[in-house]
Amino acid sequence: MSTVSAYSATSATEPLTETTITRRDVGPHDVAFDIHFAGICHSDIHTVKAEWGDVRYPLVPGHEIAGIVTEIGSEVSKFKVGDRVGVGCFVDSCRECAQCRAGEEQYCTNPGMVGTYGGVGRDGELTQGGYSGAIVVDENYVLNIPDSVPLDAAAPLLCAGITLYSPLRHWNAGPGTSVAVVGLGGLGHMGVKLAHAMGAKVTVLSQSLKKIEDGLRLGADEYYATSDPDTFTKLAGSFDLILNTVSANIGLDSYVGLLDVDGTLVEVGIPERPMQLMAYPLVSKRRSLSGSMIGGIAETQEMLDFCAEHDVRPEIEVIAPDYINEAYERMLASDVRYRFVIDTATI
Ligand code: NAP
Ligand code: ZN
Ligand code: ZN
């Protein structure tokens, strides 16, 4: 075992503080790497605050992890020391169920993927995430970061990037389709960039027009404020696909009304409380409500290669580790442009 520095949450209410954790010895199939950068996802905040259920503290969050390989196990064939690598939201799965065999490990049913933090690994130990100096992960759950993507920009792709890429692909976003992205935060801004790169018409639906210049620069064709009731009359029936990235509970009825016949509203945000929805807006135009969670390893690699090829990078604010608690507060106030990335080399 090795000891590494980390930032952990010790309760739902106290600030994250510096600590040390241990990483397992490198097994035959494992890759060990120094973490250079870790993105801050709103899921880290939901989890730390126990909004999604009980948490075993102390917990080290972080599932947007990028770094450089320092050691490989004797059987490792996909990576070598010095490679630029990443890890996203899971570090293992059963590898046997239909979903795992289909390369959609995020939907593993036996009993489920092993989260990068807060999960229980094969060794029975609680997994700890990327707000730390180094990590050891089975090679099958490690991604290759293309040379042209800097490590700090690569980190947010591993959750925010794939979480938007996967539904855009699944619902065939591209030329001739009209996509709306609700919420211009970490996930939302990746949705705008990716949908634009895929050739779709993209509209941002944000709480206000405060970020309109950014939105248009990121690739949006149109930008509306949801605080303006006219938005919902003007855009009624306009979209084939709406991706809701909002981290808080919002009334979905008015958004369903923005879908065309057969359009789909996809939840990617995971607010704390149950969602409420009237049946009639769905029924009256054969609209669908769905959800989508990150993406499998193969699709995540495809997304990284797509971003390299199409020059898609997140907009990031690199922070020192002692700024994590302030970054959380700013994200809760929707004050992020557009992803905080921790310089973990300085932990
Ligand atoms: P984020 O950076 O904090 O962005 C969330 C955005 O939602 C904000 O920037 C804001 O956009 C909007 N928003 C926040 N509070 C709102 C409110 N009360 N009313 C209306 N809009 C509000 O968060 P994120 O990291 O993108 O994550 C977003 C959500 O996705 C979280 O719930 C997270 O847990 C979830 N998530 C899901 C997956 C998945 O696999 N499905 C993966 C990662 C994250 P505007 O300022 O533009 O309005
Ligand atoms: Zn995430
Ligand atoms: Zn499985």
Short mmCIF file of C-alpha atoms and ligand atoms in Angstrom, two decimals:
data_model
loop_
_atom_site.label_atom_id
_atom_site.label_comp_id
_atom_site.label_asym_id
_atom_site.label_seq_id
_atom_site.Cartn_x
_atom_site.Cartn_y
_atom_site.Cartn_z
CA MET A 1 0.00 0.00 0.00
CA SER A 2 1.06 3.58 -0.53
CA THR A 3 0.01 6.74 1.26
CA VAL A 4 -1.11 9.77 -0.74
CA SER A 5 -2.33 13.27 0.13
CA ALA A 6 -5.99 14.05 -0.45
CA TYR A 7 -8.88 16.36 0.38
CA SER A 8 -11.80 14.68 2.12
CA ALA A 9 -15.25 15.46 3.47
CA THR A 10 -15.70 14.36 7.06
CA SER A 11 -19.42 15.17 7.32
CA ALA A 12 -22.28 16.62 5.28
CA THR A 13 -21.79 20.07 6.70
CA GLU A 14 -18.10 20.65 7.39
CA PRO A 15 -15.63 21.99 4.82
CA LEU A 16 -13.35 19.53 3.03
CA THR A 17 -9.92 19.30 4.65
CA GLU A 18 -6.49 17.96 3.82
CA THR A 19 -5.78 14.38 4.82
CA THR A 20 -3.93 11.25 3.70
CA ILE A 21 -5.38 8.04 2.28
CA THR A 22 -3.90 4.72 1.19
CA ARG A 23 -3.92 3.20 -2.28
CA ARG A 24 -3.68 -0.55 -2.85
CA ASP A 25 -0.54 -2.22 -4.18
CA VAL A 26 -0.42 -2.43 -7.96
CA GLY A 27 -1.93 -5.79 -8.94
CA PRO A 28 -1.21 -7.65 -12.20
CA HIS A 29 -3.99 -5.83 -14.09
CA ASP A 30 -3.62 -2.45 -12.39
CA VAL A 31 -2.34 0.90 -13.57
CA ALA A 32 -1.03 3.40 -11.00
CA PHE A 33 -0.91 7.06 -11.93
CA ASP A 34 -0.12 10.43 -10.44
CA ILE A 35 -3.22 12.60 -10.61
CA HIS A 36 -2.37 15.97 -12.13
CA PHE A 37 -5.87 17.42 -12.36
CA ALA A 38 -9.35 16.61 -11.04
CA GLY A 39 -12.55 18.37 -12.10
CA ILE A 40 -15.29 19.31 -9.64
CA CYS A 41 -18.66 17.88 -10.66
CA HIS A 42 -21.93 18.91 -9.01
CA SER A 43 -22.37 15.20 -8.16
CA ASP A 44 -19.42 15.62 -5.76
CA ILE A 45 -21.45 18.28 -3.95
CA HIS A 46 -24.71 16.24 -3.90
CA THR A 47 -22.75 13.27 -2.52
CA VAL A 48 -20.71 15.14 0.10
CA LYS A 49 -23.87 16.82 1.38
CA ALA A 50 -25.60 13.40 1.58
CA GLU A 51 -28.38 14.64 -0.71
CA TRP A 52 -28.50 11.27 -2.48
CA GLY A 53 -28.41 9.14 0.66
CA ASP A 54 -26.07 8.04 3.43
CA VAL A 55 -22.34 8.54 2.97
CA ARG A 56 -19.43 6.78 4.64
CA TYR A 57 -17.13 9.58 5.76
CA PRO A 58 -14.34 10.47 5.38
CA LEU A 59 -14.92 10.60 1.66
CA VAL A 60 -12.55 11.84 -1.04
CA PRO A 61 -14.68 12.99 -4.02
CA GLY A 62 -13.54 13.44 -7.61
CA HIS A 63 -14.42 11.46 -10.73
CA GLU A 64 -12.92 13.60 -13.47
CA ILE A 65 -9.33 12.47 -13.12
CA ALA A 66 -6.36 13.02 -15.43
CA GLY A 67 -2.71 12.14 -14.88
CA ILE A 68 0.39 10.24 -15.92
CA VAL A 69 1.12 6.54 -15.42
CA THR A 70 3.86 5.76 -12.89
CA GLU A 71 3.63 1.97 -12.61
CA ILE A 72 1.87 -0.92 -14.35
CA GLY A 73 1.05 -4.46 -13.28
CA SER A 74 2.76 -7.49 -14.86
CA GLU A 75 -0.25 -8.36 -17.07
CA VAL A 76 -1.12 -4.83 -18.21
CA SER A 77 -1.16 -4.55 -22.01
CA LYS A 78 -2.98 -1.29 -22.78
CA PHE A 79 -0.75 1.22 -20.96
CA LYS A 80 2.88 1.93 -20.19
CA VAL A 81 4.70 4.19 -17.74
CA GLY A 82 4.51 7.82 -18.90
CA ASP A 83 1.15 7.48 -20.69
CA ARG A 84 -1.42 10.26 -20.28
CA VAL A 85 -4.53 8.68 -18.81
CA GLY A 86 -7.89 9.40 -17.27
CA VAL A 87 -10.53 7.83 -15.04
CA GLY A 88 -14.17 8.83 -14.91
CA CYS A 89 -17.07 7.90 -12.67
CA PHE A 90 -16.45 4.18 -12.19
CA VAL A 91 -13.43 1.98 -11.58
CA ASP A 92 -14.96 -1.48 -11.96
CA SER A 93 -18.15 -3.42 -12.79
CA CYS A 94 -19.14 -7.11 -12.89
CA ARG A 95 -17.81 -7.60 -16.47
CA GLU A 96 -20.35 -10.43 -17.00
CA CYS A 97 -23.88 -9.00 -17.22
CA ALA A 98 -25.45 -8.09 -20.57
CA GLN A 99 -24.72 -4.40 -20.04
CA CYS A 100 -21.05 -4.95 -19.21
CA ARG A 101 -20.65 -7.26 -22.20
CA ALA A 102 -22.28 -4.62 -24.40
CA GLY A 103 -19.74 -2.03 -23.21
CA GLU A 104 -22.30 -0.10 -21.18
CA GLU A 105 -20.67 -0.76 -17.83
CA GLN A 106 -22.38 2.30 -16.36
CA TYR A 107 -25.65 0.33 -16.44
CA CYS A 108 -24.14 -2.86 -14.91
CA THR A 109 -26.92 -4.81 -13.21
CA ASN A 110 -24.83 -7.18 -11.12
CA PRO A 111 -25.20 -5.29 -8.81
CA GLY A 112 -23.90 -2.09 -10.43
CA MET A 113 -20.78 -0.19 -11.44
CA VAL A 114 -18.24 0.51 -8.70
CA GLY A 115 -18.16 4.27 -8.27
CA THR A 116 -14.77 5.98 -8.33
CA TYR A 117 -15.55 7.18 -4.81
CA GLY A 118 -18.00 5.92 -2.23
CA GLY A 119 -18.16 2.47 -3.86
CA VAL A 120 -16.79 -0.83 -2.60
CA GLY A 121 -13.97 -2.33 -4.65
CA ARG A 122 -13.17 -6.04 -5.15
CA ASP A 123 -10.83 -5.80 -2.16
CA GLY A 124 -13.79 -4.82 0.03
CA GLU A 125 -12.36 -1.34 0.61
CA LEU A 126 -14.26 1.90 0.14
CA THR A 127 -13.16 3.61 -3.06
CA GLN A 128 -11.73 7.13 -2.78
CA GLY A 129 -11.71 9.61 -5.66
CA GLY A 130 -9.59 12.10 -7.51
CA TYR A 131 -9.07 14.98 -5.07
CA SER A 132 -5.81 13.20 -4.29
CA GLY A 133 -2.24 12.75 -5.47
CA ALA A 134 -2.40 9.28 -7.05
CA ILE A 135 -4.73 6.34 -7.75
CA VAL A 136 -4.58 2.64 -8.68
CA VAL A 137 -7.21 1.37 -11.17
CA ASP A 138 -7.72 -1.79 -13.24
CA GLU A 139 -6.53 -1.09 -16.79
CA ASN A 140 -9.95 -1.92 -18.26
CA TYR A 141 -11.41 1.16 -16.57
CA VAL A 142 -8.66 3.60 -17.61
CA LEU A 143 -8.89 5.89 -20.66
CA ASN A 144 -6.24 7.17 -23.03
CA ILE A 145 -6.04 10.95 -23.23
CA PRO A 146 -5.19 12.05 -26.78
CA ASP A 147 -1.91 13.99 -27.04
CA SER A 148 -3.58 17.18 -28.30
CA VAL A 149 -5.85 17.49 -25.23
CA PRO A 150 -4.07 19.12 -22.26
CA LEU A 151 -4.50 17.17 -19.01
CA ASP A 152 -6.34 19.99 -17.21
CA ALA A 153 -8.87 20.28 -20.05
CA ALA A 154 -9.19 16.50 -20.31
CA ALA A 155 -10.38 16.04 -16.74
CA PRO A 156 -13.93 17.46 -17.13
CA LEU A 157 -14.48 15.39 -20.27
CA LEU A 158 -14.43 12.25 -18.14
CA CYS A 159 -17.78 13.03 -16.54
CA ALA A 160 -19.29 16.26 -17.92
CA GLY A 161 -18.13 15.44 -21.46
CA ILE A 162 -19.35 11.86 -21.67
CA THR A 163 -22.62 12.61 -19.82
CA LEU A 164 -23.66 14.90 -22.66
CA TYR A 165 -21.97 13.04 -25.52
CA SER A 166 -23.80 9.78 -24.81
CA PRO A 167 -27.41 11.08 -25.01
CA LEU A 168 -26.56 13.31 -27.98
CA ARG A 169 -25.36 10.18 -29.81
CA HIS A 170 -28.17 7.94 -28.53
CA TRP A 171 -30.87 10.36 -29.73
CA ASN A 172 -28.99 11.05 -33.00
CA ALA A 173 -28.24 14.75 -32.62
CA GLY A 174 -26.80 16.13 -35.84
CA PRO A 175 -27.62 18.24 -38.88
CA GLY A 176 -31.36 18.88 -39.04
CA THR A 177 -32.03 18.26 -35.33
CA SER A 178 -32.88 20.95 -32.84
CA VAL A 179 -31.38 20.47 -29.37
CA ALA A 180 -31.96 22.53 -26.23
CA VAL A 181 -29.61 22.46 -23.26
CA VAL A 182 -31.14 23.54 -19.94
CA GLY A 183 -28.60 25.05 -17.52
CA LEU A 184 -25.24 26.43 -18.64
CA GLY A 185 -22.94 24.94 -16.01
CA GLY A 186 -20.26 22.25 -16.27
CA LEU A 187 -22.45 19.71 -18.05
CA GLY A 188 -24.48 22.26 -19.98
CA HIS A 189 -21.54 24.02 -21.58
CA MET A 190 -20.17 20.67 -22.77
CA GLY A 191 -23.61 19.90 -24.20
CA VAL A 192 -23.53 23.12 -26.22
CA LYS A 193 -20.03 22.47 -27.56
CA LEU A 194 -20.66 18.82 -28.40
CA ALA A 195 -24.09 19.30 -30.00
CA HIS A 196 -22.65 22.16 -32.07
CA ALA A 197 -19.68 20.00 -33.15
CA MET A 198 -22.13 17.25 -34.18
CA GLY A 199 -23.91 19.74 -36.43
CA ALA A 200 -27.18 20.16 -34.49
CA LYS A 201 -28.95 23.49 -33.96
CA VAL A 202 -28.38 24.34 -30.29
CA THR A 203 -30.41 26.53 -27.95
CA VAL A 204 -29.43 27.37 -24.38
CA LEU A 205 -32.17 27.73 -21.78
CA SER A 206 -30.57 29.47 -18.81
CA GLN A 207 -32.08 31.18 -15.78
CA SER A 208 -31.10 34.62 -17.12
CA LEU A 209 -29.33 36.24 -20.07
CA LYS A 210 -26.22 36.88 -17.92
CA LYS A 211 -24.11 34.36 -19.85
CA ILE A 212 -25.55 34.95 -23.33
CA GLU A 213 -22.25 36.11 -24.87
CA ASP A 214 -20.49 33.03 -23.58
CA GLY A 215 -23.28 30.76 -24.78
CA LEU A 216 -23.14 32.08 -28.32
CA ARG A 217 -19.34 31.90 -28.33
CA LEU A 218 -19.48 28.27 -27.14
CA GLY A 219 -21.58 27.39 -30.17
CA ALA A 220 -25.23 28.06 -29.30
CA ASP A 221 -27.43 29.31 -32.13
CA GLU A 222 -29.98 30.77 -29.74
CA TYR A 223 -30.13 31.66 -26.05
CA TYR A 224 -33.20 32.30 -23.89
CA ALA A 225 -33.91 33.11 -20.27
CA THR A 226 -36.27 30.72 -18.49
CA SER A 227 -37.17 33.52 -16.05
CA ASP A 228 -39.03 35.15 -18.96
CA PRO A 229 -42.43 33.45 -19.39
CA ASP A 230 -42.49 34.50 -23.08
CA THR A 231 -39.66 32.01 -23.69
CA PHE A 232 -42.07 29.13 -23.15
CA THR A 233 -44.71 30.46 -25.54
CA LYS A 234 -42.22 31.49 -28.20
CA LEU A 235 -40.41 28.12 -28.24
CA ALA A 236 -43.43 25.81 -27.78
CA GLY A 237 -43.03 22.62 -29.84
CA SER A 238 -39.53 23.57 -31.13
CA PHE A 239 -37.13 20.86 -30.02
CA ASP A 240 -36.39 17.26 -30.95
CA LEU A 241 -34.26 16.81 -27.87
CA ILE A 242 -33.95 18.66 -24.58
CA LEU A 243 -31.11 17.81 -22.22
CA ASN A 244 -31.87 18.99 -18.69
CA THR A 245 -28.60 19.46 -16.79
CA VAL A 246 -30.02 21.45 -13.88
CA SER A 247 -28.83 20.30 -10.45
CA ALA A 248 -31.93 21.62 -8.66
CA ASN A 249 -35.61 20.66 -8.90
CA ILE A 250 -37.39 22.69 -11.58
CA GLY A 251 -40.95 22.36 -12.90
CA LEU A 252 -40.67 20.13 -15.96
CA ASP A 253 -44.14 20.69 -17.45
CA SER A 254 -43.22 23.87 -19.26
CA TYR A 255 -40.09 22.22 -20.69
CA VAL A 256 -42.04 19.23 -22.01
CA GLY A 257 -44.21 21.76 -23.85
CA LEU A 258 -41.12 22.89 -25.77
CA LEU A 259 -40.75 19.47 -27.43
CA ASP A 260 -41.94 18.74 -30.94
CA VAL A 261 -44.17 15.71 -31.61
CA ASP A 262 -42.11 12.60 -30.66
CA GLY A 263 -39.47 14.77 -29.00
CA THR A 264 -37.57 13.58 -25.93
CA LEU A 265 -36.67 15.32 -22.69
CA VAL A 266 -33.61 13.65 -21.18
CA GLU A 267 -32.81 14.16 -17.51
CA VAL A 268 -29.11 14.22 -16.83
CA GLY A 269 -29.29 16.44 -13.76
CA ILE A 270 -30.06 14.49 -10.59
CA PRO A 271 -31.78 16.84 -8.13
CA GLU A 272 -32.33 15.82 -4.56
CA ARG A 273 -36.14 15.66 -4.51
CA PRO A 274 -38.66 13.75 -6.71
CA MET A 275 -39.65 15.26 -10.05
CA GLN A 276 -43.26 16.17 -10.76
CA LEU A 277 -44.89 16.10 -14.16
CA MET A 278 -48.39 16.50 -15.58
CA ALA A 279 -49.34 13.67 -17.98
CA TYR A 280 -51.11 15.76 -20.61
CA PRO A 281 -48.08 17.57 -22.13
CA LEU A 282 -46.43 14.15 -22.72
CA VAL A 283 -49.57 12.37 -23.94
CA SER A 284 -50.78 15.08 -26.27
CA LYS A 285 -47.74 14.93 -28.59
CA ARG A 286 -46.33 11.41 -27.99
CA ARG A 287 -43.38 12.98 -26.24
CA SER A 288 -40.92 10.97 -24.13
CA LEU A 289 -39.22 11.53 -20.83
CA SER A 290 -35.95 9.68 -20.35
CA GLY A 291 -32.70 9.76 -18.41
CA SER A 292 -29.07 9.03 -19.19
CA MET A 293 -26.03 8.33 -17.03
CA ILE A 294 -22.44 9.00 -18.15
CA GLY A 295 -21.28 6.43 -20.77
CA GLY A 296 -19.36 3.16 -21.05
CA ILE A 297 -15.60 2.88 -21.34
CA ALA A 298 -15.63 2.42 -25.13
CA GLU A 299 -17.95 5.38 -25.66
CA THR A 300 -15.88 7.52 -23.29
CA GLN A 301 -12.78 6.78 -25.37
CA GLU A 302 -14.79 7.61 -28.52
CA MET A 303 -15.81 10.93 -26.91
CA LEU A 304 -12.19 11.78 -26.00
CA ASP A 305 -11.10 11.06 -29.58
CA PHE A 306 -14.06 13.09 -30.93
CA CYS A 307 -13.04 16.07 -28.75
CA ALA A 308 -9.44 15.80 -29.96
CA GLU A 309 -10.55 15.66 -33.58
CA HIS A 310 -13.14 18.45 -33.38
CA ASP A 311 -11.15 20.70 -31.06
CA VAL A 312 -13.77 20.51 -28.29
CA ARG A 313 -12.36 21.54 -24.90
CA PRO A 314 -14.13 22.55 -21.70
CA GLU A 315 -13.76 26.10 -20.38
CA ILE A 316 -11.97 25.66 -17.09
CA GLU A 317 -10.87 27.59 -14.03
CA VAL A 318 -7.87 25.83 -12.52
CA ILE A 319 -7.81 26.18 -8.73
CA ALA A 320 -5.51 25.30 -5.85
CA PRO A 321 -6.81 22.55 -3.54
CA ASP A 322 -7.46 25.00 -0.69
CA TYR A 323 -10.07 26.72 -2.91
CA ILE A 324 -12.32 23.61 -3.14
CA ASN A 325 -14.82 24.77 -0.49
CA GLU A 326 -15.17 28.18 -2.11
CA ALA A 327 -15.61 26.52 -5.51
CA TYR A 328 -18.49 24.46 -4.07
CA GLU A 329 -20.16 27.66 -2.81
CA ARG A 330 -19.75 29.32 -6.20
CA MET A 331 -21.23 26.29 -8.00
CA LEU A 332 -24.22 26.35 -5.66
CA ALA A 333 -24.72 29.99 -6.69
CA SER A 334 -24.43 29.05 -10.44
CA ASP A 335 -21.21 31.10 -10.49
CA VAL A 336 -18.96 28.83 -12.53
CA ARG A 337 -17.52 29.40 -16.00
CA TYR A 338 -17.64 26.55 -16.59
CA ARG A 339 -15.75 23.86 -14.68
CA PHE A 340 -13.44 24.11 -11.70
CA VAL A 341 -10.39 21.88 -12.08
CA ILE A 342 -8.18 21.23 -9.07
CA ASP A 343 -4.43 21.32 -9.60
CA THR A 344 -4.03 18.08 -7.65
CA ALA A 345 -0.27 17.98 -8.12
CA THR A 346 -0.14 20.59 -5.34
CA ILE A 347 -2.19 18.61 -2.79
P1 NAP B 1 -23.22 22.91 -12.34
O1 NAP B 1 -21.93 23.15 -13.03
O2 NAP B 1 -23.42 23.43 -10.96
O3 NAP B 1 -24.37 23.46 -13.32
C1 NAP B 1 -25.73 23.37 -13.02
C2 NAP B 1 -26.46 24.51 -13.76
O4 NAP B 1 -27.86 24.35 -13.51
C3 NAP B 1 -26.14 25.89 -13.25
O5 NAP B 1 -24.99 26.43 -13.82
C4 NAP B 1 -27.39 26.68 -13.61
O6 NAP B 1 -27.32 27.07 -14.98
C5 NAP B 1 -28.48 25.63 -13.48
N1 NAP B 1 -29.19 25.76 -12.18
C6 NAP B 1 -28.68 25.58 -10.94
N2 NAP B 1 -29.61 25.80 -10.01
C7 NAP B 1 -30.75 26.11 -10.67
C8 NAP B 1 -32.07 26.43 -10.26
N3 NAP B 1 -32.41 26.48 -8.96
N4 NAP B 1 -32.99 26.69 -11.23
C9 NAP B 1 -32.66 26.64 -12.53
N5 NAP B 1 -31.41 26.36 -12.96
C10 NAP B 1 -30.48 26.11 -12.06
O7 NAP B 1 -23.52 21.33 -12.23
P2 NAP B 1 -23.03 20.13 -13.18
O8 NAP B 1 -21.74 19.61 -12.65
O9 NAP B 1 -23.16 20.53 -14.58
O10 NAP B 1 -24.11 18.99 -12.82
C11 NAP B 1 -25.49 19.21 -13.10
C12 NAP B 1 -26.33 18.06 -12.60
O11 NAP B 1 -26.02 16.88 -13.34
C13 NAP B 1 -26.10 17.66 -11.13
O12 NAP B 1 -27.35 17.30 -10.56
C14 NAP B 1 -25.19 16.46 -11.22
O13 NAP B 1 -25.28 15.60 -10.10
C15 NAP B 1 -25.75 15.79 -12.46
N6 NAP B 1 -24.84 14.86 -13.13
C16 NAP B 1 -25.41 13.79 -13.75
C17 NAP B 1 -24.62 12.93 -14.47
C18 NAP B 1 -25.25 11.78 -15.20
O14 NAP B 1 -24.55 10.84 -15.53
N7 NAP B 1 -26.54 11.84 -15.49
C19 NAP B 1 -23.25 13.14 -14.57
C20 NAP B 1 -22.71 14.26 -13.94
C21 NAP B 1 -23.51 15.12 -13.24
P3 NAP B 1 -27.80 28.54 -15.46
O15 NAP B 1 -27.04 29.50 -14.61
O16 NAP B 1 -27.42 28.58 -16.90
O17 NAP B 1 -29.28 28.62 -15.27
ZN ZN B 2 -19.82 13.86 -12.42
ZN ZN B 3 -22.12 -5.88 -15.17
#
